[in-house]
Amino acid sequence: MATFGSLSDRLTQTFSALRTKGKLSPADVDKTVREIRRALLDADVALTVVKDFTATVRERALGDEVSRALNPAQQVVQIVNEELVTILGGQQRRLEFAKNPPTVIMLAGLQGAGKTTLAGKLAKWLKAQGHTPLLVAADLQRPNAVTQLQVVGEQAGAAVFAPEPGNGVGDPVRVAKDAIVHARSRLHDVVIVDTAGRLGVDAELMKQAAGIRTAVDPDEVLFVIDAMIGQDAVSTALAFQEGVDFTGVVLSKLDGDARGGAALSVASVTGRPIMFASTGEGLDDFEPFHPDRMASRILDLGDILSLIEQAQKAFDEEESRAVAEKFATDSFTLEDFLAQMQQLKKMGSIKGMLGMLPGARGMREQLDNFDESELTRTEAIIQSMTLAERRMPKLLNGSRRLRIARGSGTTVTEVNALVNRFEQAAKMMKTVAKGGMPNIPGMQQMGGGGGAASARKAAAKKKGKGASKSGNPAKRAAEAAARAQGGGSTSGALGGGAGFGLGGAGGAGAAGGAEPSAEELAALQKFLGR
């Protein structure tokens, strides 16, 4: 289930009912606000947040900004969007780094919230920003927590400070203090302290977390919370705020949250901003939290900015320019296609990227059925080809395709389908690169694609040779009648013209919707057997 899935569906359905109304009455506004309230409560949003939110939306929706709007439904959506941004924290909050390194970041939260995995994600993200993070294993209670952090640190390419074996052995406060000295000596500019959690909030947990905070005086204390715990998010956050206090919130497991109550409640109730969101198991499934972008996702308005940022990180500008030139010169090969596909995989989940497009909720079934392993199979097929075959697909005869299918663990049919799709895509992109419109199946060619010009040439050629007789008796009689009257072909009158019901120029039926002649009607009735 996508992030905020059910909440987004409920809100989208609520707003769709408003689009048919040219003007909203107070009753319409009350009904809409009532549906929004139900949607938020079903999403496990805190009751106090729901009351404040719906009261503000109702007041603004009954005001002049909606009554004077040309499209009241869009104005209501805009109001809800702005208020969602407000309860999600308003402006994005970035990490504040210490003037004198190292910057100390302490992670706090319940056991199972995902602190250790998030420590690795944060370290990898910081490393990509040019920092040298150090992970500190201060969770000495949970079995194998130290080992897990070492594995995660190795995957993230970050150093790990773990002087104690854990599993109940060692003093976490002393480990945290020693880590600061170690970081200064090894020139690490960021220290990430992974602390222990409990299954629930208790005095021992708060005492240990408070002791670590006092010992290392962190620049940032990030409260990591499981986005799927719903209403419990508020009580847990308030307990940590009172016992330890924190400067920001990190939402983990956001990809599995169908309701989203935690995200919509924590920032508003605690007054602390949501700074990061973790959206999967991979170390790359981590992103800064943008309240405005998240509000747009909830309302199915898309998140194009995040999509662009992901593309900029994955695609090289010079290489993209070179590929565009290859499209224009018809020199794009399967080898280039493989390189582009591998870059696309670096952007992350294809479903996640498609979900950022406006109106993606309407494609929910298609997105759920999308098989991302298809990219892996395609990659295997191309990698089973020789370099010459990738550069010249015309070399792929029957025996070569059989060899490729066996080497990639696929069938010859799948190899044939890939080659055919590649050739069609290459032709389409060549047309686009030259400024034309691609000839998409089921659509007439338009614009610079040459379709109109081809039609004019064909018409002129046909006119020069003289119109051929149709095999349809009614149509042949109508054509004869039209020629007798000095007109052209009547293909437009009989539905044989261009798309959208427009007939050809000069047709009897094309002249502003003229009535058919008596001869045409007689021929048609004779053809129908009447």
Short mmCIF file of C-alpha atoms in Angstrom, two decimals:
data_model
loop_
_atom_site.label_atom_id
_atom_site.label_comp_id
_atom_site.label_asym_id
_atom_site.label_seq_id
_atom_site.Cartn_x
_atom_site.Cartn_y
_atom_site.Cartn_z
CA MET A 1 0.00 0.00 0.00
CA ALA A 2 1.33 3.43 -0.93
CA THR A 3 2.04 6.15 1.59
CA PHE A 4 -1.21 7.74 2.87
CA GLY A 5 -3.08 5.42 0.48
CA SER A 6 -6.51 5.24 2.08
CA LEU A 7 -6.47 8.87 3.26
CA SER A 8 -5.57 10.07 -0.24
CA ASP A 9 -8.34 7.96 -1.79
CA ARG A 10 -10.96 9.31 0.63
CA LEU A 11 -9.96 12.94 0.07
CA THR A 12 -9.81 12.50 -3.70
CA GLN A 13 -13.34 11.06 -3.75
CA THR A 14 -14.59 13.90 -1.56
CA PHE A 15 -13.22 16.58 -3.89
CA SER A 16 -14.41 14.85 -7.05
CA ALA A 17 -18.01 15.42 -5.93
CA LEU A 18 -17.38 19.18 -5.83
CA ARG A 19 -16.13 19.51 -9.41
CA THR A 20 -19.66 19.35 -10.84
CA LYS A 21 -20.80 22.39 -8.85
CA GLY A 22 -20.38 25.89 -10.20
CA LYS A 23 -21.04 27.43 -6.80
CA LEU A 24 -20.74 25.98 -3.32
CA SER A 25 -23.49 26.48 -0.78
CA PRO A 26 -22.89 26.34 3.00
CA ALA A 27 -24.48 22.87 2.94
CA ASP A 28 -21.93 21.72 0.33
CA VAL A 29 -19.09 23.06 2.46
CA ASP A 30 -20.41 21.39 5.60
CA LYS A 31 -20.75 18.06 3.80
CA THR A 32 -17.22 18.32 2.43
CA VAL A 33 -15.75 19.21 5.83
CA ARG A 34 -17.67 16.32 7.40
CA GLU A 35 -16.15 13.87 4.88
CA ILE A 36 -12.67 15.30 5.48
CA ARG A 37 -13.15 14.85 9.24
CA ARG A 38 -14.16 11.22 8.79
CA ALA A 39 -11.21 10.56 6.47
CA LEU A 40 -8.73 12.04 8.95
CA LEU A 41 -10.19 10.13 11.91
CA ASP A 42 -10.09 6.88 9.94
CA ALA A 43 -6.42 7.66 9.21
CA ASP A 44 -5.72 7.71 12.97
CA VAL A 45 -5.00 11.43 13.07
CA ALA A 46 -5.20 12.83 16.61
CA LEU A 47 -8.64 14.20 17.50
CA THR A 48 -7.31 17.62 18.54
CA VAL A 49 -5.52 17.98 15.21
CA VAL A 50 -8.65 16.98 13.29
CA LYS A 51 -10.82 19.52 15.13
CA ASP A 52 -8.42 22.41 14.50
CA PHE A 53 -7.85 21.41 10.89
CA THR A 54 -11.50 21.05 9.88
CA ALA A 55 -12.50 24.23 11.73
CA THR A 56 -9.93 26.25 9.78
CA VAL A 57 -10.88 24.65 6.46
CA ARG A 58 -14.58 25.34 7.05
CA GLU A 59 -13.97 28.96 7.99
CA ARG A 60 -11.85 29.60 4.90
CA ALA A 61 -14.18 27.65 2.60
CA LEU A 62 -17.14 29.79 3.65
CA GLY A 63 -15.13 32.97 3.11
CA ASP A 64 -14.77 35.26 0.13
CA GLU A 65 -11.83 33.39 -1.40
CA VAL A 66 -14.13 30.50 -2.38
CA SER A 67 -17.34 32.40 -3.12
CA ARG A 68 -15.50 34.69 -5.57
CA ALA A 69 -13.44 31.94 -7.19
CA LEU A 70 -14.08 30.92 -10.79
CA ASN A 71 -13.64 27.29 -9.79
CA PRO A 72 -14.79 26.78 -6.17
CA ALA A 73 -13.77 23.09 -6.09
CA GLN A 74 -10.17 23.89 -6.98
CA GLN A 75 -10.14 26.66 -4.40
CA VAL A 76 -11.27 24.23 -1.67
CA VAL A 77 -8.53 21.79 -2.70
CA GLN A 78 -6.03 24.64 -2.47
CA ILE A 79 -7.24 25.52 1.04
CA VAL A 80 -6.96 21.90 2.20
CA ASN A 81 -3.50 21.67 0.66
CA GLU A 82 -2.29 24.79 2.48
CA GLU A 83 -3.68 23.58 5.81
CA LEU A 84 -2.10 20.16 5.35
CA VAL A 85 1.25 21.86 4.82
CA THR A 86 0.69 23.76 8.08
CA ILE A 87 -0.02 20.71 10.24
CA LEU A 88 2.89 18.85 8.63
CA GLY A 89 5.24 21.51 9.89
CA GLY A 90 5.08 24.35 7.37
CA GLN A 91 8.62 24.94 6.12
CA GLN A 92 11.22 22.21 5.65
CA ARG A 93 13.68 22.01 8.54
CA ARG A 94 17.30 21.08 7.73
CA LEU A 95 19.99 19.66 9.97
CA GLU A 96 21.93 22.26 11.92
CA PHE A 97 25.65 21.52 11.95
CA ALA A 98 28.01 22.56 14.74
CA LYS A 99 30.40 25.44 14.12
CA ASN A 100 33.21 23.33 15.56
CA PRO A 101 33.02 19.69 14.39
CA PRO A 102 32.00 17.07 15.10
CA THR A 103 28.23 17.56 14.84
CA VAL A 104 26.58 15.08 17.22
CA ILE A 105 23.25 13.53 16.19
CA MET A 106 21.50 11.34 18.74
CA LEU A 107 18.76 8.88 17.69
CA ALA A 108 16.00 8.07 20.19
CA GLY A 109 12.85 5.97 20.00
CA LEU A 110 11.17 2.71 20.92
CA GLN A 111 12.59 -0.69 20.07
CA GLY A 112 11.53 -1.78 16.60
CA ALA A 113 11.11 1.75 15.27
CA GLY A 114 14.07 1.23 12.94
CA LYS A 115 16.76 3.36 14.61
CA THR A 116 19.73 1.16 13.66
CA THR A 117 18.75 0.89 9.99
CA LEU A 118 18.00 4.59 9.93
CA ALA A 119 21.46 5.33 11.34
CA GLY A 120 22.95 3.66 8.26
CA LYS A 121 20.61 5.52 5.92
CA LEU A 122 21.45 8.85 7.51
CA ALA A 123 25.18 8.07 7.35
CA LYS A 124 25.00 7.23 3.65
CA TRP A 125 22.97 10.36 2.93
CA LEU A 126 25.45 12.53 4.83
CA LYS A 127 28.37 10.89 3.06
CA ALA A 128 26.80 11.79 -0.28
CA GLN A 129 26.65 15.39 0.98
CA GLY A 130 30.42 15.39 1.49
CA HIS A 131 30.54 14.57 5.23
CA THR A 132 32.52 11.87 7.06
CA PRO A 133 30.05 10.31 9.52
CA LEU A 134 30.89 7.99 12.40
CA LEU A 135 28.29 5.52 13.68
CA VAL A 136 28.34 4.84 17.43
CA ALA A 137 26.98 1.55 18.83
CA ALA A 138 25.42 2.76 22.09
CA ASP A 139 22.57 0.25 21.98
CA LEU A 140 24.08 -2.40 24.26
CA GLN A 141 20.79 -3.98 25.36
CA ARG A 142 19.12 -5.48 22.29
CA PRO A 143 20.65 -8.80 21.16
CA ASN A 144 23.08 -8.36 18.24
CA ALA A 145 22.35 -4.65 17.94
CA VAL A 146 26.11 -3.89 17.75
CA THR A 147 26.60 -6.48 15.01
CA GLN A 148 23.65 -5.09 13.06
CA LEU A 149 25.07 -1.57 13.21
CA GLN A 150 28.45 -2.82 11.99
CA VAL A 151 26.81 -4.54 9.02
CA VAL A 152 24.72 -1.47 8.20
CA GLY A 153 27.78 0.77 8.54
CA GLU A 154 29.75 -1.39 6.12
CA GLN A 155 26.89 -1.22 3.60
CA ALA A 156 26.75 2.57 3.96
CA GLY A 157 30.52 2.94 3.71
CA ALA A 158 30.73 4.62 7.12
CA ALA A 159 33.06 3.94 10.06
CA VAL A 160 31.59 2.33 13.19
CA PHE A 161 32.75 2.90 16.79
CA ALA A 162 31.86 -0.22 18.79
CA PRO A 163 34.24 -0.80 21.74
CA GLU A 164 31.71 -2.96 23.63
CA PRO A 165 30.22 -6.28 22.43
CA GLY A 166 26.70 -5.41 23.59
CA ASN A 167 24.09 -8.03 24.43
CA GLY A 168 23.78 -6.48 27.90
CA VAL A 169 27.51 -5.83 28.36
CA GLY A 170 28.96 -2.31 28.58
CA ASP A 171 28.08 1.22 29.62
CA PRO A 172 26.31 3.14 26.79
CA VAL A 173 26.99 6.56 28.37
CA ARG A 174 30.73 5.94 28.48
CA VAL A 175 30.70 4.60 24.90
CA ALA A 176 28.98 7.76 23.70
CA LYS A 177 31.51 10.03 25.50
CA ASP A 178 34.49 8.07 24.15
CA ALA A 179 33.03 8.26 20.64
CA ILE A 180 33.33 12.07 20.60
CA VAL A 181 37.05 11.86 21.45
CA HIS A 182 37.52 9.15 18.81
CA ALA A 183 35.71 11.23 16.17
CA ARG A 184 37.93 14.27 16.80
CA SER A 185 41.10 12.20 16.55
CA ARG A 186 39.96 10.57 13.28
CA LEU A 187 38.56 13.83 11.80
CA HIS A 188 34.94 12.68 11.55
CA ASP A 189 32.72 15.76 11.20
CA VAL A 190 29.43 14.00 12.13
CA VAL A 191 28.76 11.52 14.95
CA ILE A 192 25.53 9.47 14.86
CA VAL A 193 24.72 7.84 18.20
CA ASP A 194 22.41 4.80 18.01
CA THR A 195 20.73 4.39 21.41
CA ALA A 196 18.75 1.56 22.98
CA GLY A 197 14.98 1.36 22.90
CA ARG A 198 12.27 -0.47 24.79
CA LEU A 199 9.02 -2.14 23.82
CA GLY A 200 7.26 0.66 25.68
CA VAL A 201 8.03 3.91 27.43
CA ASP A 202 9.52 3.26 30.90
CA ALA A 203 11.69 5.03 33.49
CA GLU A 204 14.84 3.02 32.72
CA LEU A 205 14.68 3.89 29.02
CA MET A 206 14.25 7.60 29.70
CA LYS A 207 17.03 7.61 32.31
CA GLN A 208 19.54 6.03 29.92
CA ALA A 209 18.57 8.30 26.99
CA ALA A 210 18.74 11.39 29.21
CA GLY A 211 22.17 10.29 30.49
CA ILE A 212 23.54 9.95 26.96
CA ARG A 213 22.13 13.33 26.02
CA THR A 214 23.77 14.98 29.03
CA ALA A 215 27.12 13.26 28.34
CA VAL A 216 27.47 14.17 24.63
CA ASP A 217 25.36 17.38 24.44
CA PRO A 218 24.06 16.57 20.91
CA ASP A 219 23.39 19.24 18.32
CA GLU A 220 20.36 17.30 17.05
CA VAL A 221 18.17 14.73 18.81
CA LEU A 222 16.07 12.88 16.26
CA PHE A 223 13.03 10.99 17.52
CA VAL A 224 12.52 7.95 15.27
CA ILE A 225 8.93 6.76 15.18
CA ASP A 226 7.22 3.95 13.31
CA ALA A 227 4.66 5.61 11.04
CA MET A 228 2.34 2.60 11.33
CA ILE A 229 1.53 2.86 15.04
CA GLY A 230 -1.29 5.35 14.47
CA GLN A 231 -2.75 7.01 17.57
CA ASP A 232 0.07 5.70 19.80
CA ALA A 233 2.43 8.00 17.93
CA VAL A 234 1.13 11.03 19.79
CA SER A 235 1.42 9.59 23.33
CA THR A 236 4.88 8.12 22.61
CA ALA A 237 6.15 11.37 21.12
CA LEU A 238 4.87 13.41 24.07
CA ALA A 239 6.53 10.99 26.52
CA PHE A 240 9.91 11.28 24.78
CA GLN A 241 9.53 15.04 24.52
CA GLU A 242 9.01 15.27 28.27
CA GLY A 243 11.69 12.75 29.26
CA VAL A 244 14.48 13.46 26.76
CA ASP A 245 13.24 16.21 24.46
CA PHE A 246 14.10 16.13 20.77
CA THR A 247 14.73 18.65 18.01
CA GLY A 248 13.20 16.77 15.09
CA VAL A 249 11.18 13.72 14.04
CA VAL A 250 12.04 10.95 11.60
CA LEU A 251 9.21 8.82 10.23
CA SER A 252 10.29 5.25 9.50
CA LYS A 253 8.40 2.58 7.52
CA LEU A 254 6.39 5.28 5.79
CA ASP A 255 5.93 3.05 2.74
CA GLY A 256 3.83 0.60 4.76
CA ASP A 257 1.56 3.25 6.28
CA ALA A 258 -1.84 3.13 4.60
CA ARG A 259 -3.32 5.72 6.95
CA GLY A 260 -0.64 8.25 7.89
CA GLY A 261 -2.00 9.39 11.24
CA ALA A 262 1.45 9.58 12.84
CA ALA A 263 2.83 11.99 10.25
CA LEU A 264 -0.23 14.23 10.40
CA SER A 265 -0.26 14.30 14.21
CA VAL A 266 3.27 14.36 15.62
CA ALA A 267 4.48 17.63 14.14
CA SER A 268 1.31 19.48 15.12
CA VAL A 269 1.07 18.08 18.66
CA THR A 270 4.74 18.32 19.67
CA GLY A 271 5.68 21.45 17.74
CA ARG A 272 8.78 19.65 16.45
CA PRO A 273 9.33 19.37 12.68
CA ILE A 274 9.45 16.16 10.69
CA MET A 275 12.94 16.22 9.18
CA PHE A 276 13.35 12.91 7.37
CA ALA A 277 11.23 10.06 6.03
CA SER A 278 12.31 6.45 5.59
CA THR A 279 10.35 4.69 2.88
CA GLY A 280 11.81 1.19 2.52
CA GLU A 281 14.38 -1.39 3.59
CA GLY A 282 17.21 -0.23 1.31
CA LEU A 283 19.73 2.35 2.50
CA ASP A 284 18.74 4.62 -0.38
CA ASP A 285 15.07 4.62 0.68
CA PHE A 286 15.54 7.78 2.68
CA GLU A 287 14.74 11.40 1.92
CA PRO A 288 14.39 14.80 3.59
CA PHE A 289 10.80 15.57 4.53
CA HIS A 290 9.15 18.39 2.59
CA PRO A 291 5.72 19.30 4.09
CA ASP A 292 4.48 20.94 0.89
CA ARG A 293 5.47 17.99 -1.29
CA MET A 294 3.96 15.47 1.10
CA ALA A 295 0.69 17.43 1.17
CA SER A 296 0.63 17.32 -2.63
CA ARG A 297 1.11 13.54 -2.56
CA ILE A 298 -1.76 13.13 -0.10
CA LEU A 299 -4.08 15.12 -2.39
CA ASP A 300 -2.85 13.24 -5.49
CA LEU A 301 -1.36 16.42 -6.95
CA GLY A 302 1.99 14.74 -7.58
CA ASP A 303 5.51 15.46 -6.41
CA ILE A 304 7.38 16.46 -9.54
CA LEU A 305 10.16 18.28 -7.67
CA SER A 306 11.23 15.15 -5.80
CA LEU A 307 11.06 13.17 -9.04
CA ILE A 308 13.34 15.71 -10.75
CA GLU A 309 15.80 15.62 -7.86
CA GLN A 310 16.00 11.82 -8.06
CA ALA A 311 16.60 12.01 -11.82
CA GLN A 312 19.33 14.61 -11.41
CA LYS A 313 21.16 12.39 -8.91
CA ALA A 314 20.92 9.28 -11.10
CA PHE A 315 21.50 10.70 -14.60
CA ASP A 316 24.65 12.39 -15.85
CA GLU A 317 23.93 15.56 -17.83
CA GLU A 318 26.70 15.04 -20.40
CA GLU A 319 25.71 11.44 -20.96
CA SER A 320 22.05 12.41 -21.36
CA ARG A 321 23.03 14.98 -23.98
CA ALA A 322 25.04 12.34 -25.84
CA VAL A 323 22.06 9.97 -25.79
CA ALA A 324 19.79 12.70 -27.20
CA GLU A 325 22.23 13.17 -30.08
CA LYS A 326 22.19 9.43 -30.74
CA PHE A 327 18.40 9.51 -30.90
CA ALA A 328 18.52 12.29 -33.49
CA THR A 329 21.13 10.52 -35.66
CA ASP A 330 19.50 7.08 -35.40
CA SER A 331 22.62 5.62 -33.72
CA PHE A 332 20.96 4.61 -30.41
CA THR A 333 21.84 0.97 -29.68
CA LEU A 334 20.85 -1.74 -27.23
CA GLU A 335 24.09 -1.02 -25.39
CA ASP A 336 22.95 2.59 -24.82
CA PHE A 337 19.52 1.30 -23.81
CA LEU A 338 21.12 -0.97 -21.20
CA ALA A 339 23.11 1.94 -19.75
CA GLN A 340 19.97 4.11 -19.53
CA MET A 341 18.01 1.31 -17.86
CA GLN A 342 20.74 0.80 -15.27
CA GLN A 343 20.69 4.51 -14.47
CA LEU A 344 16.90 4.34 -14.15
CA LYS A 345 17.24 1.55 -11.57
CA LYS A 346 19.54 3.80 -9.52
CA MET A 347 16.64 6.21 -9.03
CA GLY A 348 14.89 3.64 -6.85
CA SER A 349 11.52 1.95 -7.08
CA ILE A 350 9.73 2.48 -10.39
CA LYS A 351 6.40 2.24 -8.57
CA GLY A 352 7.53 4.94 -6.18
CA MET A 353 8.51 7.25 -9.03
CA LEU A 354 5.25 6.67 -10.91
CA GLY A 355 3.40 7.36 -7.66
CA MET A 356 4.88 10.88 -7.66
CA LEU A 357 3.06 11.76 -10.89
CA PRO A 358 -0.16 13.81 -10.64
CA GLY A 359 -3.24 11.60 -10.76
CA ALA A 360 -1.29 8.46 -9.88
CA ARG A 361 -4.09 7.31 -7.54
CA GLY A 362 -6.24 6.71 -10.60
CA MET A 363 -3.67 4.16 -11.78
CA ARG A 364 -3.55 2.29 -8.47
CA GLU A 365 -4.40 -1.10 -9.97
CA GLN A 366 -1.86 -0.72 -12.78
CA LEU A 367 0.83 0.37 -10.31
CA ASP A 368 0.10 -2.54 -7.98
CA ASN A 369 0.35 -4.98 -10.90
CA PHE A 370 3.54 -3.45 -12.26
CA ASP A 371 6.33 -6.05 -12.22
CA GLU A 372 9.66 -4.36 -11.52
CA SER A 373 11.48 -7.65 -12.11
CA GLU A 374 10.76 -7.11 -15.80
CA LEU A 375 13.68 -4.67 -15.83
CA THR A 376 15.96 -7.38 -14.48
CA ARG A 377 14.86 -9.82 -17.19
CA THR A 378 15.40 -7.19 -19.87
CA GLU A 379 18.85 -6.46 -18.47
CA ALA A 380 19.69 -10.19 -18.52
CA ILE A 381 18.63 -10.52 -22.17
CA ILE A 382 20.80 -7.60 -23.32
CA GLN A 383 23.79 -8.74 -21.25
CA SER A 384 23.54 -12.18 -22.90
CA MET A 385 24.22 -10.54 -26.28
CA THR A 386 27.67 -9.95 -27.72
CA LEU A 387 28.92 -6.40 -28.13
CA ALA A 388 28.35 -6.58 -31.88
CA GLU A 389 24.75 -7.78 -31.39
CA ARG A 390 24.00 -4.94 -29.00
CA ARG A 391 25.30 -2.39 -31.48
CA MET A 392 23.67 -4.02 -34.52
CA PRO A 393 20.38 -5.76 -33.62
CA LYS A 394 19.98 -6.74 -37.29
CA LEU A 395 22.55 -9.50 -36.66
CA LEU A 396 20.05 -11.27 -34.40
CA ASN A 397 18.94 -14.22 -36.51
CA GLY A 398 17.07 -17.23 -35.19
CA SER A 399 20.05 -19.17 -33.83
CA ARG A 400 21.47 -16.10 -32.08
CA ARG A 401 18.14 -15.35 -30.43
CA LEU A 402 17.89 -18.95 -29.23
CA ARG A 403 21.36 -18.67 -27.70
CA ILE A 404 20.46 -15.37 -26.00
CA ALA A 405 17.23 -16.84 -24.60
CA ARG A 406 19.10 -19.79 -23.10
CA GLY A 407 21.83 -17.56 -21.69
CA SER A 408 19.36 -15.18 -20.02
CA GLY A 409 16.94 -17.82 -18.77
CA THR A 410 14.11 -16.48 -20.91
CA THR A 411 12.27 -17.60 -24.05
CA VAL A 412 12.82 -16.69 -27.69
CA THR A 413 9.43 -14.98 -27.63
CA GLU A 414 10.63 -12.63 -24.88
CA VAL A 415 13.82 -11.88 -26.83
CA ASN A 416 11.79 -11.12 -29.96
CA ALA A 417 9.44 -8.88 -27.99
CA LEU A 418 12.35 -6.91 -26.52
CA VAL A 419 13.97 -6.34 -29.92
CA ASN A 420 10.65 -5.24 -31.44
CA ARG A 421 9.93 -2.83 -28.58
CA PHE A 422 13.43 -1.42 -28.84
CA GLU A 423 13.10 -0.77 -32.58
CA GLN A 424 9.71 0.92 -32.12
CA ALA A 425 10.99 3.04 -29.24
CA ALA A 426 14.09 4.07 -31.20
CA LYS A 427 11.94 5.21 -34.14
CA MET A 428 9.62 7.10 -31.83
CA MET A 429 12.47 8.89 -30.03
CA LYS A 430 14.11 9.78 -33.33
CA THR A 431 10.87 11.48 -34.40
CA VAL A 432 10.68 13.36 -31.09
CA ALA A 433 14.35 14.40 -31.28
CA LYS A 434 13.71 15.96 -34.69
CA GLY A 435 10.80 17.99 -33.34
CA GLY A 436 7.96 15.80 -34.58
CA MET A 437 5.18 13.91 -32.87
CA PRO A 438 5.60 10.14 -32.49
CA ASN A 439 3.22 7.85 -34.33
CA ILE A 440 1.59 6.22 -31.31
CA PRO A 441 -0.61 3.19 -32.06
CA GLY A 442 -4.27 4.15 -31.97
CA MET A 443 -3.57 7.83 -32.67
CA GLN A 444 -3.15 9.72 -35.92
CA GLN A 445 0.25 11.20 -36.56
CA MET A 446 0.29 14.90 -35.77
CA GLY A 447 2.44 18.01 -35.98
CA GLY A 448 5.91 17.59 -37.37
CA GLY A 449 5.53 13.87 -37.82
CA GLY A 450 4.50 14.37 -41.43
CA GLY A 451 1.10 12.71 -41.18
CA ALA A 452 -0.87 15.69 -42.52
CA ALA A 453 1.61 16.24 -45.32
CA SER A 454 1.42 12.57 -46.33
CA ALA A 455 -2.36 12.75 -46.37
CA ARG A 456 -2.29 15.82 -48.62
CA LYS A 457 0.14 14.13 -51.02
CA ALA A 458 -2.03 11.02 -51.16
CA ALA A 459 -5.13 13.11 -51.84
CA ALA A 460 -3.40 15.03 -54.61
CA LYS A 461 -2.12 11.82 -56.19
CA LYS A 462 -5.60 10.29 -56.05
CA LYS A 463 -7.15 13.42 -57.55
CA GLY A 464 -4.66 13.38 -60.41
CA LYS A 465 -5.38 9.78 -61.32
CA GLY A 466 -9.12 10.12 -60.92
CA ALA A 467 -11.26 8.66 -58.19
CA SER A 468 -11.49 4.90 -58.19
CA LYS A 469 -14.85 3.21 -57.88
CA SER A 470 -15.83 1.87 -54.50
CA GLY A 471 -16.85 -1.76 -53.96
CA ASN A 472 -19.75 -0.58 -51.79
CA PRO A 473 -22.89 -0.07 -53.96
CA ALA A 474 -24.30 2.72 -51.78
CA LYS A 475 -20.97 4.52 -51.64
CA ARG A 476 -20.43 4.04 -55.41
CA ALA A 477 -23.85 5.54 -56.14
CA ALA A 478 -23.19 8.46 -53.83
CA GLU A 479 -19.82 9.12 -55.50
CA ALA A 480 -21.45 9.08 -58.93
CA ALA A 481 -24.12 11.52 -57.76
CA ALA A 482 -21.50 13.79 -56.29
CA ARG A 483 -19.48 13.79 -59.51
CA ALA A 484 -22.61 14.57 -61.47
CA GLN A 485 -23.17 17.58 -59.24
CA GLY A 486 -19.54 18.68 -59.73
CA GLY A 487 -18.44 17.77 -56.19
CA GLY A 488 -15.60 15.61 -54.92
CA SER A 489 -15.58 12.38 -53.01
CA THR A 490 -18.29 11.89 -50.41
CA SER A 491 -16.21 9.80 -48.13
CA GLY A 492 -16.63 12.39 -45.40
CA ALA A 493 -20.42 12.16 -45.62
CA LEU A 494 -20.40 8.43 -45.20
CA GLY A 495 -18.00 8.36 -42.29
CA GLY A 496 -14.88 7.52 -44.28
CA GLY A 497 -13.09 10.81 -43.69
CA ALA A 498 -10.44 11.89 -41.26
CA GLY A 499 -10.50 11.34 -37.52
CA PHE A 500 -13.02 12.98 -35.21
CA GLY A 501 -15.70 12.72 -37.93
CA LEU A 502 -14.25 15.39 -40.22
CA GLY A 503 -14.63 14.57 -43.89
CA GLY A 504 -12.23 15.39 -46.70
CA ALA A 505 -12.29 18.75 -48.42
CA GLY A 506 -14.83 19.12 -51.14
CA GLY A 507 -16.98 16.23 -49.98
CA ALA A 508 -20.73 16.58 -50.19
CA GLY A 509 -21.04 15.87 -46.51
CA ALA A 510 -18.18 18.18 -45.56
CA ALA A 511 -19.76 21.39 -46.71
CA GLY A 512 -21.04 22.55 -43.38
CA GLY A 513 -23.17 19.44 -42.79
CA ALA A 514 -25.20 19.52 -46.09
CA GLU A 515 -28.16 17.15 -46.45
CA PRO A 516 -27.66 14.00 -48.62
CA SER A 517 -29.23 14.07 -52.09
CA ALA A 518 -32.25 12.03 -53.17
CA GLU A 519 -30.03 9.76 -55.28
CA GLU A 520 -27.83 9.06 -52.28
CA LEU A 521 -30.79 8.17 -50.10
CA ALA A 522 -32.26 5.91 -52.77
CA ALA A 523 -28.96 4.09 -53.25
CA LEU A 524 -28.56 3.67 -49.51
CA GLN A 525 -32.09 2.28 -49.10
CA LYS A 526 -31.51 -0.14 -51.97
CA PHE A 527 -28.25 -1.32 -50.35
CA LEU A 528 -30.01 -1.90 -47.03
CA GLY A 529 -32.73 -3.92 -48.78
CA ARG A 530 -35.61 -1.55 -48.05
#
